[in-house]
Short mmCIF file of C-alpha atoms in Angstrom, two decimals:
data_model
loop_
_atom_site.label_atom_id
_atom_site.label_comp_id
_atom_site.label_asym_id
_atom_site.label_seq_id
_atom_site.Cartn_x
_atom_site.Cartn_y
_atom_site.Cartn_z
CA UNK A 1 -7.71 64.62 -79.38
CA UNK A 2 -4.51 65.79 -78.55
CA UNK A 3 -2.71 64.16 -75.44
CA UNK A 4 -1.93 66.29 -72.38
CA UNK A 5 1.53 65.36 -70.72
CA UNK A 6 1.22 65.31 -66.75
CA UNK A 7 3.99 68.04 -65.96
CA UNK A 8 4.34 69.83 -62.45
CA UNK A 9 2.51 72.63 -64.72
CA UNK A 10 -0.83 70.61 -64.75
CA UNK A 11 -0.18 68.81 -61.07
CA UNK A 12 -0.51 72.88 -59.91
CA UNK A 13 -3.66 73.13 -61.86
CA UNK A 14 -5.00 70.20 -60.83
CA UNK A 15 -4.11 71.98 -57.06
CA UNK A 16 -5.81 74.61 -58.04
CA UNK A 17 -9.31 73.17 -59.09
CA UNK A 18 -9.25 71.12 -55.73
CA UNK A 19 -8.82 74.07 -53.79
CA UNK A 20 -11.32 76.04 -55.91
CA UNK A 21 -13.69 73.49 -55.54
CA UNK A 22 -14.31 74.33 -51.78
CA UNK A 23 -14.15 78.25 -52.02
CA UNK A 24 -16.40 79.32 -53.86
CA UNK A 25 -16.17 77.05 -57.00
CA UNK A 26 -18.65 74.43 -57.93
CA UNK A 27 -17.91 71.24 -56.38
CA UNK A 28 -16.16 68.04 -57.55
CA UNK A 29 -18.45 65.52 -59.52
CA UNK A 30 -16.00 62.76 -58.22
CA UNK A 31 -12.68 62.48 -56.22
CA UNK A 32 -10.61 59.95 -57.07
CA UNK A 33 -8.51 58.74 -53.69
CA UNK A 34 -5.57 55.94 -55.10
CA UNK A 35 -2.76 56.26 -58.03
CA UNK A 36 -3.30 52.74 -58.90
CA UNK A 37 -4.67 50.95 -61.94
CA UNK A 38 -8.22 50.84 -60.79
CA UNK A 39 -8.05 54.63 -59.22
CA UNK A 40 -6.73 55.49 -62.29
CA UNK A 41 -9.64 52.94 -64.53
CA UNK A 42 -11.89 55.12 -61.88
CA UNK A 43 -10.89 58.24 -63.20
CA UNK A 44 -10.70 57.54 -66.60
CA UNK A 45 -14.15 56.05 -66.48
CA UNK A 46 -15.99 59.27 -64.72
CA UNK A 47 -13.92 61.72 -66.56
CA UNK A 48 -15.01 60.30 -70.44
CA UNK A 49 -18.41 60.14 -68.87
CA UNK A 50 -18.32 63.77 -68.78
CA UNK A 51 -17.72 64.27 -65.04
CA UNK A 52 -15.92 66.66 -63.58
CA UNK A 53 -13.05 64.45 -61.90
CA UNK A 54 -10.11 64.31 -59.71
CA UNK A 55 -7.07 61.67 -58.78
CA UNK A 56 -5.10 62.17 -55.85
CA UNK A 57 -2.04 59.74 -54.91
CA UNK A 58 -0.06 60.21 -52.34
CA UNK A 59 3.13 58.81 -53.91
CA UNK A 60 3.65 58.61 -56.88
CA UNK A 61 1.42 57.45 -60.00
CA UNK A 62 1.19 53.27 -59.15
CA UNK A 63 4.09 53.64 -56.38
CA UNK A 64 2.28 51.12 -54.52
CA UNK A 65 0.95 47.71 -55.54
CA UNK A 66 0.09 48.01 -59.09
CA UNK A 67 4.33 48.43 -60.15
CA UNK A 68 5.42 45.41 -57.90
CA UNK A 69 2.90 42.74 -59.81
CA UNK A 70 3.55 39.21 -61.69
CA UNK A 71 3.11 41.74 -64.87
CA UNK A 72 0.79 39.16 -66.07
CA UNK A 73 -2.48 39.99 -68.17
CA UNK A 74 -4.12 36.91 -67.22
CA UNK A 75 -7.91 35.30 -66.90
CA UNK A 76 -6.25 33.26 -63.32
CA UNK A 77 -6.42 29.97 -65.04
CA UNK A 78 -6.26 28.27 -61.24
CA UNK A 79 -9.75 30.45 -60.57
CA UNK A 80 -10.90 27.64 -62.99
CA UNK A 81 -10.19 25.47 -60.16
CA UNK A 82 -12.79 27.31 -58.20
CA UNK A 83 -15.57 27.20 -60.93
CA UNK A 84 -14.96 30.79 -61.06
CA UNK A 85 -16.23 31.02 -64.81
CA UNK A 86 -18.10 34.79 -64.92
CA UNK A 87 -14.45 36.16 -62.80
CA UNK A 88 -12.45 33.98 -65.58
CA UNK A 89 -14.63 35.15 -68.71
CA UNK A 90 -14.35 38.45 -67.56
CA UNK A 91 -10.68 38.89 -67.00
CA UNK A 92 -10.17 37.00 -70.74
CA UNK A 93 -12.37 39.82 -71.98
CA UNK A 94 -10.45 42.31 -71.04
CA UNK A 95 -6.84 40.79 -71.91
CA UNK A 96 -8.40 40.38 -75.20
CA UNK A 97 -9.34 44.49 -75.44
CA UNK A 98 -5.91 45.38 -74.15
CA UNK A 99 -3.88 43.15 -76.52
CA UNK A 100 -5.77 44.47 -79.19
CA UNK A 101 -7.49 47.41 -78.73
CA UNK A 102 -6.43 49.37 -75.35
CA UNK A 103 -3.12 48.79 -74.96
CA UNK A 104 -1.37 46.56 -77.65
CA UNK A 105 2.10 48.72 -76.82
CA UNK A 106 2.19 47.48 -73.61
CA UNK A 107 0.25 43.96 -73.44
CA UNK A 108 2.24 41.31 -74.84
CA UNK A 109 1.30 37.68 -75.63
CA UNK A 110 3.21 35.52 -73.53
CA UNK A 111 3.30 31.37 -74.56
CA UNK A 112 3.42 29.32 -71.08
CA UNK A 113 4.50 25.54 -70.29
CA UNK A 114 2.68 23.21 -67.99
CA UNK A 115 4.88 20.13 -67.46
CA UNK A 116 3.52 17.36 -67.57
CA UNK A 117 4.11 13.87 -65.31
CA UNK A 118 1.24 11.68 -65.91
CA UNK A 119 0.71 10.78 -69.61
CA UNK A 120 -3.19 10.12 -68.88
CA UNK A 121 -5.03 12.08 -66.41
CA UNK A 122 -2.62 15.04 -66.16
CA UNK A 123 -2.87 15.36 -70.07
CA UNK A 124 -6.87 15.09 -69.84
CA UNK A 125 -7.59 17.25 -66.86
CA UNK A 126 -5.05 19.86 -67.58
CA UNK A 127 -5.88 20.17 -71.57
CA UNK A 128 -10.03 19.95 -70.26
CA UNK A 129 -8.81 23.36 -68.22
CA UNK A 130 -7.15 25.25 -70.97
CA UNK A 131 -9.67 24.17 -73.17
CA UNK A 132 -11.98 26.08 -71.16
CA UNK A 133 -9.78 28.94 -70.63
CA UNK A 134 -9.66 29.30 -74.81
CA UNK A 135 -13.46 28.59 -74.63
CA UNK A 136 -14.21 31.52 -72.26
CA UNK A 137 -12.38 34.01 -74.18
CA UNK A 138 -13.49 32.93 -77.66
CA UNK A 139 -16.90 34.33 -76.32
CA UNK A 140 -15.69 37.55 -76.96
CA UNK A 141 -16.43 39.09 -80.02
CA UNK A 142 -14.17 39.49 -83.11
CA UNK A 143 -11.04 37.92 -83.89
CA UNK A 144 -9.37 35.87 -81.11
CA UNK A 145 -6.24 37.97 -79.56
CA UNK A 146 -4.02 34.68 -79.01
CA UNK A 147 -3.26 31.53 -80.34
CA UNK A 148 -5.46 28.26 -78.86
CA UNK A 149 -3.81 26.07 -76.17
CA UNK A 150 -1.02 23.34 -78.19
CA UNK A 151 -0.13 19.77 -76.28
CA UNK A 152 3.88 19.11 -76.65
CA UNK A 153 5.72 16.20 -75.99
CA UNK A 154 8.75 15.87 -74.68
CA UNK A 155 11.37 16.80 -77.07
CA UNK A 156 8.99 19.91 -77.78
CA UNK A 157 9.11 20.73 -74.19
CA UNK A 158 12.91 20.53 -74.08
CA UNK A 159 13.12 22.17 -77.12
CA UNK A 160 11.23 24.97 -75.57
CA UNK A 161 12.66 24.87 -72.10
CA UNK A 162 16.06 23.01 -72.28
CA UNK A 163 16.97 24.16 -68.45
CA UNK A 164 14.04 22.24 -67.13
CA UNK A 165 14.38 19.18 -65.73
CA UNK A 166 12.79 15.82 -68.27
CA UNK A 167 13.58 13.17 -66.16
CA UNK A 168 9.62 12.95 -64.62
CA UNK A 169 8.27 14.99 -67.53
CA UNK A 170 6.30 13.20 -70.41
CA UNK A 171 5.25 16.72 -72.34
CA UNK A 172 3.37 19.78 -71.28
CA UNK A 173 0.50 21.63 -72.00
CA UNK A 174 1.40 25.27 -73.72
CA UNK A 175 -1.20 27.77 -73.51
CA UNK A 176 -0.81 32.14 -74.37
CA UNK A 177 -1.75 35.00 -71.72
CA UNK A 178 0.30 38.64 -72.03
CA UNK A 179 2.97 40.12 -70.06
CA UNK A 180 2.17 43.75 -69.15
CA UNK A 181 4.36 47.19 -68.47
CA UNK A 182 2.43 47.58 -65.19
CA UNK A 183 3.36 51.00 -64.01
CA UNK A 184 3.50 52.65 -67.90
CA UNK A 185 0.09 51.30 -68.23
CA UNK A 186 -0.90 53.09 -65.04
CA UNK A 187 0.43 56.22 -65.70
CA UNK A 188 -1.41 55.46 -69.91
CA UNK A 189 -4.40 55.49 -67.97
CA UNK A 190 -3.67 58.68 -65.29
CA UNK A 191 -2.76 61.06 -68.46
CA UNK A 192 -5.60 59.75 -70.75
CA UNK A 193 -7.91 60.65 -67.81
CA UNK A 194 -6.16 63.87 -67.62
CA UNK A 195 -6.51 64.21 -71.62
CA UNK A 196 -9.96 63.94 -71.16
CA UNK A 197 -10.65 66.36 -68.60
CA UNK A 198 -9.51 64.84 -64.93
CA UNK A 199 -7.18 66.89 -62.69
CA UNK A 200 -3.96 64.36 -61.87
CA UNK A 201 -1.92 65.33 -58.24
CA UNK A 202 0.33 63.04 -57.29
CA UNK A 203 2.09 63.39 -54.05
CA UNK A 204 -1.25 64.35 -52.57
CA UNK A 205 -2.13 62.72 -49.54
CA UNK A 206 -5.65 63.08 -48.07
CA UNK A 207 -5.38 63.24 -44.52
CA UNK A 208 -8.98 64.09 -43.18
CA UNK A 209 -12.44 63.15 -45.31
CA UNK A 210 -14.97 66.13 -44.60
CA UNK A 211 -18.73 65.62 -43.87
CA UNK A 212 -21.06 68.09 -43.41
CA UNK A 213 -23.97 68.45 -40.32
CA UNK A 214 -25.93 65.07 -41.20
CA UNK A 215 -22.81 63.02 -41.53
CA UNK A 216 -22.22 62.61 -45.42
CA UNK A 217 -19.24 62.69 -46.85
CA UNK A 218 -18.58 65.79 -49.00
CA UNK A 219 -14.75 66.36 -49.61
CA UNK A 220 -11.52 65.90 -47.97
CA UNK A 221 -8.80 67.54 -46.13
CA UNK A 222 -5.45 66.85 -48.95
CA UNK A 223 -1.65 67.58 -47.60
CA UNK A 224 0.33 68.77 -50.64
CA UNK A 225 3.50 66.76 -49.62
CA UNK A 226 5.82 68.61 -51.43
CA UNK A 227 5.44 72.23 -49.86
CA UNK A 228 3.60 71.05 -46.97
CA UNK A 229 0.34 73.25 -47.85
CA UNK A 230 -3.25 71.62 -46.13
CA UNK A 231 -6.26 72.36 -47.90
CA UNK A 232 -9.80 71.46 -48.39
CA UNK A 233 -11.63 69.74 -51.43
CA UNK A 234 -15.36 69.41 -52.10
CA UNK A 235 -16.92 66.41 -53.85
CA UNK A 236 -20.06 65.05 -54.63
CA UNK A 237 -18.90 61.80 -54.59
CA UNK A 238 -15.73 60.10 -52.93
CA UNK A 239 -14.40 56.81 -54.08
CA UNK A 240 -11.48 55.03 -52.57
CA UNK A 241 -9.09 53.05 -54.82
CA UNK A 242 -6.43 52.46 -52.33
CA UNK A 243 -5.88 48.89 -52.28
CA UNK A 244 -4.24 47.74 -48.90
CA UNK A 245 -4.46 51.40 -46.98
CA UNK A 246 -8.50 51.30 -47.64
CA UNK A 247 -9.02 50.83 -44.06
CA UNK A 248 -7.26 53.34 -43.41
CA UNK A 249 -9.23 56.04 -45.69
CA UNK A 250 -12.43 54.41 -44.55
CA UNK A 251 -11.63 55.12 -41.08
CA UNK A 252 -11.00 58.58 -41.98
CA UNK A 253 -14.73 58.38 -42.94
CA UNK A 254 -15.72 56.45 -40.25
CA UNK A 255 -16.94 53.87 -41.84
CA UNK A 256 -15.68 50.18 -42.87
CA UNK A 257 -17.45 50.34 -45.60
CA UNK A 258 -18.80 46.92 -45.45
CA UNK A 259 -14.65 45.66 -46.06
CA UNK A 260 -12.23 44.49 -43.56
CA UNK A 261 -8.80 44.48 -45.63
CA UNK A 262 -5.72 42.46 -44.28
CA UNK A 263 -2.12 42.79 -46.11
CA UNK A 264 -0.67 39.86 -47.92
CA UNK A 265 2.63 39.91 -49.10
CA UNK A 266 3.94 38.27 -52.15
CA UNK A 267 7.43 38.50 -53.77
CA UNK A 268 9.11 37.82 -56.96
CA UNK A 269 13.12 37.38 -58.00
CA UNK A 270 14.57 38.78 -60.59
CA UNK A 271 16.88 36.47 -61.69
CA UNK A 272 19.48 37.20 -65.34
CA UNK A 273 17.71 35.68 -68.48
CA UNK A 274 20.98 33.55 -68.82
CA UNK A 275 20.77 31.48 -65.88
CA UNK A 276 17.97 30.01 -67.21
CA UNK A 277 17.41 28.67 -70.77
CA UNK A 278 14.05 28.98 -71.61
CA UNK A 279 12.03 30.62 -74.56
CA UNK A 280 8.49 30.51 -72.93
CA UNK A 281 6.87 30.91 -69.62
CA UNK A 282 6.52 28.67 -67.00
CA UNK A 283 3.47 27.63 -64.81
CA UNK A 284 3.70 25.41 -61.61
CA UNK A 285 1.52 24.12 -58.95
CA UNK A 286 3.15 24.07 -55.43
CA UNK A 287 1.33 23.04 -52.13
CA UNK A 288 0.68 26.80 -51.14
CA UNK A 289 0.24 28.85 -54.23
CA UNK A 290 1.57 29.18 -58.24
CA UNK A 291 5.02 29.25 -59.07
CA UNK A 292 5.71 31.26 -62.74
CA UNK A 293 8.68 31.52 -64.16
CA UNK A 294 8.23 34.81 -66.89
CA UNK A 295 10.54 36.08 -69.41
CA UNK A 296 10.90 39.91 -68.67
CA UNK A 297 13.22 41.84 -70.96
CA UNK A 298 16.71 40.66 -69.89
CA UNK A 299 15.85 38.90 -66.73
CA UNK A 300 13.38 35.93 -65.53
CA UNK A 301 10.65 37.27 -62.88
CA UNK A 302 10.18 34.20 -60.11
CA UNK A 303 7.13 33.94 -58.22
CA UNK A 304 5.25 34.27 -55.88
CA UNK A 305 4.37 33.88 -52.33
CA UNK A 306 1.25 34.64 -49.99
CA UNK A 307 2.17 35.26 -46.56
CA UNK A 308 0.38 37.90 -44.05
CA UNK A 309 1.83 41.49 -43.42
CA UNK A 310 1.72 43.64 -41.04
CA UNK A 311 4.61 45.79 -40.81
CA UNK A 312 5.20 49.07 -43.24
CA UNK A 313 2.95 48.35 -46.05
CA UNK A 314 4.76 51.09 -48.70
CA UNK A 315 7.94 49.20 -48.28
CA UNK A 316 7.53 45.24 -47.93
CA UNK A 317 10.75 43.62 -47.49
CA UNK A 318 11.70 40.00 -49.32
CA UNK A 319 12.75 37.81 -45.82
CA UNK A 320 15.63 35.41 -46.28
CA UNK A 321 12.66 32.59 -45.74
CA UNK A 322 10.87 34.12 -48.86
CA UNK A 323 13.96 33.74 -51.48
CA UNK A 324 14.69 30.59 -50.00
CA UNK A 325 11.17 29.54 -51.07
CA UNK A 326 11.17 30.42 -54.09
CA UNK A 327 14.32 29.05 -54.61
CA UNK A 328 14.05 25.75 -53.44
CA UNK A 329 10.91 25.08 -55.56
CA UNK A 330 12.44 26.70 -58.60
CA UNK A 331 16.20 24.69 -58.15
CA UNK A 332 13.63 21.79 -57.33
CA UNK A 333 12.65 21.67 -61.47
CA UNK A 334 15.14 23.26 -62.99
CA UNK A 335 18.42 21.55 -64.36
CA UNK A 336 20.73 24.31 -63.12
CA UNK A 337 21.22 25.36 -59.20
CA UNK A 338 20.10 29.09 -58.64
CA UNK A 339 21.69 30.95 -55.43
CA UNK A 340 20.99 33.82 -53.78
CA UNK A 341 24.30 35.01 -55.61
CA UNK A 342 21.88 34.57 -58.75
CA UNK A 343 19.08 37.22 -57.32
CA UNK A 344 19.29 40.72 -58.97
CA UNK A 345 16.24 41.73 -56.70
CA UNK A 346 12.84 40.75 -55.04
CA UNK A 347 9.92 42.20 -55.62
CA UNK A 348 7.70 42.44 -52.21
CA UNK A 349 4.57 43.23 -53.43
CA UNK A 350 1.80 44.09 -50.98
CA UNK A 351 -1.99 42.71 -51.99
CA UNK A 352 -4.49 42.92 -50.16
CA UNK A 353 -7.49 40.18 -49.31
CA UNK A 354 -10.77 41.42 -48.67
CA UNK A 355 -13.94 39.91 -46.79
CA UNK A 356 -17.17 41.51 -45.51
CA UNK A 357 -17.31 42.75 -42.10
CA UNK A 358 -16.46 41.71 -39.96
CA UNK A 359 -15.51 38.00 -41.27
CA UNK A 360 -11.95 38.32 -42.07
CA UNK A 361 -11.05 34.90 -44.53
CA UNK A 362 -9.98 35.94 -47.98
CA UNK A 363 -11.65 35.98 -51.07
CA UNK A 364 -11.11 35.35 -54.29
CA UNK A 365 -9.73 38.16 -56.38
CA UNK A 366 -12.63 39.92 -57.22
CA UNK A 367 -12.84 43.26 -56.36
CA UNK A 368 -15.24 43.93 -53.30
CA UNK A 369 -17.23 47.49 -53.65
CA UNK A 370 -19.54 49.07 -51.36
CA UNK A 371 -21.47 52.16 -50.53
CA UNK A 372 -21.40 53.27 -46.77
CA UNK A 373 -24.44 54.97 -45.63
CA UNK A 374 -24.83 57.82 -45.38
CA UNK A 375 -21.27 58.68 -46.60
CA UNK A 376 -20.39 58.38 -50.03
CA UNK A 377 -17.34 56.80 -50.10
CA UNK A 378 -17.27 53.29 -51.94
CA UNK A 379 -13.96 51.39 -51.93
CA UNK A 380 -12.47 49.43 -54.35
CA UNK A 381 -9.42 47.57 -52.97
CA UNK A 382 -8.43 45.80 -56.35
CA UNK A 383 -4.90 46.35 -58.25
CA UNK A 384 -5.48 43.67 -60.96
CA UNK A 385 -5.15 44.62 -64.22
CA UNK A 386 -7.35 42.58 -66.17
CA UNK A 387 -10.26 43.58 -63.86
CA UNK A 388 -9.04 47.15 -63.94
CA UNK A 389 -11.34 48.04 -66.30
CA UNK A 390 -14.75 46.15 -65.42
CA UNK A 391 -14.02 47.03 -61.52
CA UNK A 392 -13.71 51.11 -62.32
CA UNK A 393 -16.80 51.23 -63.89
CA UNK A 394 -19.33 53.03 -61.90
CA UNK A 395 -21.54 50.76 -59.16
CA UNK A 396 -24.90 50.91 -59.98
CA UNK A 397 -26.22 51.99 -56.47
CA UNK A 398 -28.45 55.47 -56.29
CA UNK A 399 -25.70 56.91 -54.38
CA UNK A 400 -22.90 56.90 -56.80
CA UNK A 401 -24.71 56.08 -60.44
CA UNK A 402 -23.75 58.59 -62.83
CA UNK A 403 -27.06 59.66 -63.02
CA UNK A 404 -27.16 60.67 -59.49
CA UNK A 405 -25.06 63.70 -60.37
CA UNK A 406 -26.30 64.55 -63.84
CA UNK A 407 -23.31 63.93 -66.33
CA UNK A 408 -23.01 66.78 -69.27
CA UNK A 409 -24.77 65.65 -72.56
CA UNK A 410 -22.89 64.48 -75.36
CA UNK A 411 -22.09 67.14 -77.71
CA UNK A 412 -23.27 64.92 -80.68
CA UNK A 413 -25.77 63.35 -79.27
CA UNK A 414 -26.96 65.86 -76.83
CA UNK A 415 -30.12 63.21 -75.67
CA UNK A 416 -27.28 60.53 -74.52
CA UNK A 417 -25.00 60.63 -71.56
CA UNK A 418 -21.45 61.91 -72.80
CA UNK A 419 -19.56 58.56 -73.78
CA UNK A 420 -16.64 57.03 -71.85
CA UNK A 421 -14.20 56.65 -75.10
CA UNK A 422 -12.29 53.56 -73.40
CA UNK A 423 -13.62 52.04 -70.57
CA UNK A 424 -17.22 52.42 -70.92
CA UNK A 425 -20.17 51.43 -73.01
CA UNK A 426 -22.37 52.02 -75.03
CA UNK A 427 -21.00 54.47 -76.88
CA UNK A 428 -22.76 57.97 -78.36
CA UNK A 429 -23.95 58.33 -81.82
CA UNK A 430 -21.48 58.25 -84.56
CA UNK A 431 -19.22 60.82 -85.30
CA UNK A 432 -18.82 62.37 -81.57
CA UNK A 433 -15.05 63.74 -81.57
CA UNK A 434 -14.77 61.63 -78.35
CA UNK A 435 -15.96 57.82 -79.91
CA UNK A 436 -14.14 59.05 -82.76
CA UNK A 437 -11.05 59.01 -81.10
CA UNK A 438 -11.18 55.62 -79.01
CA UNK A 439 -10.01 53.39 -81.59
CA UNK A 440 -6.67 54.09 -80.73
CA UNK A 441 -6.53 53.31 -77.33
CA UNK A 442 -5.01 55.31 -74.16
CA UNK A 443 -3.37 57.96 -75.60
CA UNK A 444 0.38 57.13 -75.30
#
């Protein structure tokens, strides 16, 4: 299948199905609200299902969270910590099928260092975690995508990391995940899902969600925000991707949706790869959070923090208190003395912690989904990567299954649902042109 470039060409016909879809035309089989990388797993998932689709962002294409991450591709080895082994397994699943399957161009393997103090217990308890982290992804099937977990000693670990401080350290622990081109693999995903059929607007805000006399949800008001044009678009199904501004589309419904969302903020410095001699990663434990230290073209990304936000949440600012953080802990390990003269940037990044209404404590970083009666408008507030994939797939409630609105047949295997080529399974019979075509990944 040939690839179809996004172009202002196809963002006017996208335009022109949504408005075409509440005069007269048939109606949306799903509207995509969110840019990100799960609206745009969302998409790609209903669109190789044979849906008819559509993605709105209001920015543009993973303007928001999903540009400003760690750009790791990681299981969360501290979710270990939590006993967290089906959100682990699943997240080393699916770093597996991007490094070699999805994505290879822009997933990476990555080696990190865990420094170690204590030549007994840290060695044992810390080796007994990666162990389980290569354990958990050797499950998948096929050939492993990265090398097992390697114990160094001391001269190895200066070897690898001669800016580090030795003085405390007896070796470290070195263990692989993947660095990842966040925002290219977002927009991968937006034009694959337009390849296969989804109409793509960026800079498309929705500013109303339209129900009809019983108080369903059935399209949405959009603001085209680069003439200024409001029109309406009809849906069968509504699903919001919009990580920290879900409240705010739900209350356009209505309806919480069974989510309370608060804004974290987290930040990252980009410091010049020469400041810091290192050839591999870095992974830290400080009292709040993680500290990584990640090689990133010609730079070093440092982070992160976790602090509450509640000011504009499109433009989180790095505070003088947040560099300093990160700073101090990093200066606090490292041989050489990084300034703020030292910073090329900081990356704000705005998450988002969900909890079930109306408890508001964070959760893990599972995605939370939900259907809203009678609307139907499920959110999905995550922007993680690795659980892109799994957390765009459709819920299986009789509201939104595919079934519910009767997906086109496969055209070689008319008896099965059309296949999703990338992001869902199983797959038709052999020889459709779109299973035929998925062994190559997102087209690039």
């Amino acid at each position: 299948m040939q690839p179809r470039a996004l172009s202002p060409a196809s963002r006017e016909q996208a335009l022109r199905a949504l408005r075409d879809s509440a005069t007269g035309g048939e109606p949306l089989d799903v509207l995509v609200i969110g840019g990100g990388v799960t609206g745009a797993g969302t998409a790609l998932d209903a669109a190789t299902r044979g849906l008819s689709t559509a993605i709105v962002e209001a920015q543009d294409w993973a303007s928001g969270t999903s540009q400003w991450s760690t750009k790791l591709v990681h299981g969360g080895l501290r979710y270990l910590q939590m006993l967290d082994f089906k959100l682990v397994h699943e997240a080393l699943t699916e770093r597996g099928l991007l490094l070699k399957t999805l994505a290879p161009h822009l997933v990476k393997p990555m080696p990190f260092l865990i420094p170690l103090e204590h030549r007994v217990w840290q060695r044992a308890y810390y080796g007994a975690g990666v162990t389980l982290y290569d354990l958990l992804a050797n499950i998948m099937p096929g050939r492993r995508a990265l090398p097992i977990h390697q114990h160094t000693t001391r001269g190895g670990l200066s070897k690898q990391f001669p800016d580090l401080r030795h003085d405390t350290a007896i070796g470290a622990v070195k263990y692989y995940d993947a660095t990842v081109d966040d925002a290219r693999l977002v927009s991968t995903l937006v034009r694959t899902a337009h390849t296969y059929g989804a109409h793509a607007a960026s800079r498309t805000e929705v500013v109303r969600v339209v129900k009809d006399e019983h108080g369903t949800a059935i399209g949405a008001e959009l603001a085209d925000l680069e003439t200024g044009e409001r029109f309406e678009a009809r849906a069968r199904h509504i699903i919001n991707c919009t990580g920290v501004w879900t409240d705010d589309v739900s209350d356009l419904a209505d309806t919480d949706g069974g989510l309370n969302v608060l804004a974290s903020k987290g930040i990252h410095l980009v410091i010049p790869r020469e400041r810091i001699q290192g050839t591999s990663g870095l992974f830290l434990q400080t009292e709040k959070s993680v500290l990584f230290f990640i090689p990133w073209s010609r730079y070093w990304i440092l982070g992160t923090t976790d602090t509450p936000w509640e000011l504009d949440r499109q433009n989180p600012v790095a505070t003088a208190a947040d560099i300093d953080y990160v700073l101090d802990h990093a200066n606090a390990v490292l041989k050489t003395t990084l300034t703020r003269d030292d910073v090329v940037a900081g990356m704000p990044v705005c998450g988002r912690c969900s909890s079930p209404a109306p408890r508001r404590a964070p959760t893990r970083r599972r995605s939370a989904g939900s259907t809203p009666s009678p609307a139907r408008c499920p959110a999905s507030p995550s922007s993680v990567a690795a659980s892109s994939r799994p957390t765009a797939s459709w819920p299986r409630t009789p509201s939104t299954s595919p079934s519910a609105v009767a997906p086109r047949s496969c055209p070689a295997s008319p008896t099965r649902s059309r296949c999703s080529a990338l992001w869902a399974r199983p797959r038709c019979a052999a020889g459709c042109p779109r299973c035929a075509s998925s062994s190559a990944g997102p087209s690039r």
